[in-house]
Structures are given as structure tokens and as C-alpha cells.
Amino acid sequence: MRIIHTFIGMFMAFIGLALLNITMDAAIRNIMVKVYGIILMSIGVFYLKKMAKLGK
């Protein structure tokens, strides 16, 4: 079960990092995508620390 939680957390963190690297035409959309990326990446890291117990 720990391996499944690890994969889920890493997937969320990588999607968040991918959103941080996306650039778009409009500045507001670009900022929104980066904010979503930061939120998703932080949720993924939190998930890895708490659910998969990799923070020890």
C-alpha cells in the first residue's frame, strides 16, 4: 500500500512541476497555471510526507 501512495504523491508532484513549466500567451492564464502548479505540487509533497510516510 505504501508503494501505491508513493506513486500517487509523486504523480501529483510531477504534474505540479509540469504546470509550473508551462508558458501561455496571456499573462493572467500563465499566472493561474503557475498557482495551480504550486498548489498541486505542495499537495503532492504533503501527500508523500503524510500518507506514504516518506518524510521520516
PDB file of C-alpha atoms in Angstrom:
ATOM      1  CA  MET A   1       0.000   0.000   0.000  1.00  0.00           C
ATOM      2  CA  ARG A   2       2.906   2.306   0.738  1.00  0.00           C
ATOM      3  CA  ILE A   3       4.169   1.928  -2.838  1.00  0.00           C
ATOM      4  CA  ILE A   4       0.778   2.956  -4.236  1.00  0.00           C
ATOM      5  CA  HIS A   5       0.714   6.041  -2.011  1.00  0.00           C
ATOM      6  CA  THR A   6       4.258   6.865  -3.103  1.00  0.00           C
ATOM      7  CA  PHE A   7       3.322   6.693  -6.785  1.00  0.00           C
ATOM      8  CA  ILE A   8       0.221   8.841  -6.247  1.00  0.00           C
ATOM      9  CA  GLY A   9       2.191  11.504  -4.376  1.00  0.00           C
ATOM     10  CA  MET A  10       5.000  11.529  -6.925  1.00  0.00           C
ATOM     11  CA  PHE A  11       2.474  11.771  -9.766  1.00  0.00           C
ATOM     12  CA  MET A  12       0.818  14.803  -8.145  1.00  0.00           C
ATOM     13  CA  ALA A  13       4.181  16.461  -7.514  1.00  0.00           C
ATOM     14  CA  PHE A  14       5.331  15.878 -11.112  1.00  0.00           C
ATOM     15  CA  ILE A  15       2.065  17.243 -12.531  1.00  0.00           C
ATOM     16  CA  GLY A  16       2.530  20.324 -10.341  1.00  0.00           C
ATOM     17  CA  LEU A  17       6.087  20.760 -11.616  1.00  0.00           C
ATOM     18  CA  ALA A  18       4.889  20.368 -15.203  1.00  0.00           C
ATOM     19  CA  LEU A  19       2.269  23.070 -14.650  1.00  0.00           C
ATOM     20  CA  LEU A  20       4.973  25.368 -13.295  1.00  0.00           C
ATOM     21  CA  ASN A  21       6.949  24.970 -16.522  1.00  0.00           C
ATOM     22  CA  ILE A  22       4.049  25.695 -18.899  1.00  0.00           C
ATOM     23  CA  THR A  23       4.006  29.122 -20.516  1.00  0.00           C
ATOM     24  CA  MET A  24       0.957  30.537 -22.267  1.00  0.00           C
ATOM     25  CA  ASP A  25       0.128  33.639 -24.255  1.00  0.00           C
ATOM     26  CA  ALA A  26      -1.975  35.568 -21.760  1.00  0.00           C
ATOM     27  CA  ALA A  27      -0.230  36.689 -18.600  1.00  0.00           C
ATOM     28  CA  ILE A  28      -3.231  36.044 -16.342  1.00  0.00           C
ATOM     29  CA  ARG A  29      -3.634  32.475 -17.593  1.00  0.00           C
ATOM     30  CA  ASN A  30       0.086  31.961 -17.135  1.00  0.00           C
ATOM     31  CA  ILE A  31      -0.111  33.104 -13.503  1.00  0.00           C
ATOM     32  CA  MET A  32      -3.187  30.932 -12.856  1.00  0.00           C
ATOM     33  CA  VAL A  33      -1.441  27.835 -14.252  1.00  0.00           C
ATOM     34  CA  LYS A  34       1.614  28.513 -12.087  1.00  0.00           C
ATOM     35  CA  VAL A  35      -0.587  28.944  -8.994  1.00  0.00           C
ATOM     36  CA  TYR A  36      -2.346  25.658  -9.774  1.00  0.00           C
ATOM     37  CA  GLY A  37       1.063  24.053 -10.232  1.00  0.00           C
ATOM     38  CA  ILE A  38       2.300  25.304  -6.864  1.00  0.00           C
ATOM     39  CA  ILE A  39      -0.875  24.107  -5.139  1.00  0.00           C
ATOM     40  CA  LEU A  40      -0.773  20.677  -6.781  1.00  0.00           C
ATOM     41  CA  MET A  41       2.937  20.260  -6.114  1.00  0.00           C
ATOM     42  CA  SER A  42       2.548  21.178  -2.440  1.00  0.00           C
ATOM     43  CA  ILE A  43      -0.394  18.775  -2.084  1.00  0.00           C
ATOM     44  CA  GLY A  44       1.729  16.044  -3.667  1.00  0.00           C
ATOM     45  CA  VAL A  45       4.642  16.683  -1.313  1.00  0.00           C
ATOM     46  CA  PHE A  46       2.280  16.786   1.686  1.00  0.00           C
ATOM     47  CA  TYR A  47       0.721  13.514   0.488  1.00  0.00           C
ATOM     48  CA  LEU A  48       4.167  11.940   0.231  1.00  0.00           C
ATOM     49  CA  LYS A  49       5.109  13.043   3.737  1.00  0.00           C
ATOM     50  CA  LYS A  50       1.868  12.080   5.498  1.00  0.00           C
ATOM     51  CA  MET A  51       0.247   9.228   3.572  1.00  0.00           C
ATOM     52  CA  ALA A  52       3.289   7.409   2.155  1.00  0.00           C
ATOM     53  CA  LYS A  53       5.308   8.253   5.292  1.00  0.00           C
ATOM     54  CA  LEU A  54       8.415   9.204   3.342  1.00  0.00           C
ATOM     55  CA  GLY A  55       9.195  12.262   5.484  1.00  0.00           C
ATOM     56  CA  LYS A  56      10.910  10.330   8.261  1.00  0.00           C
TER      57      LYS A  56
END
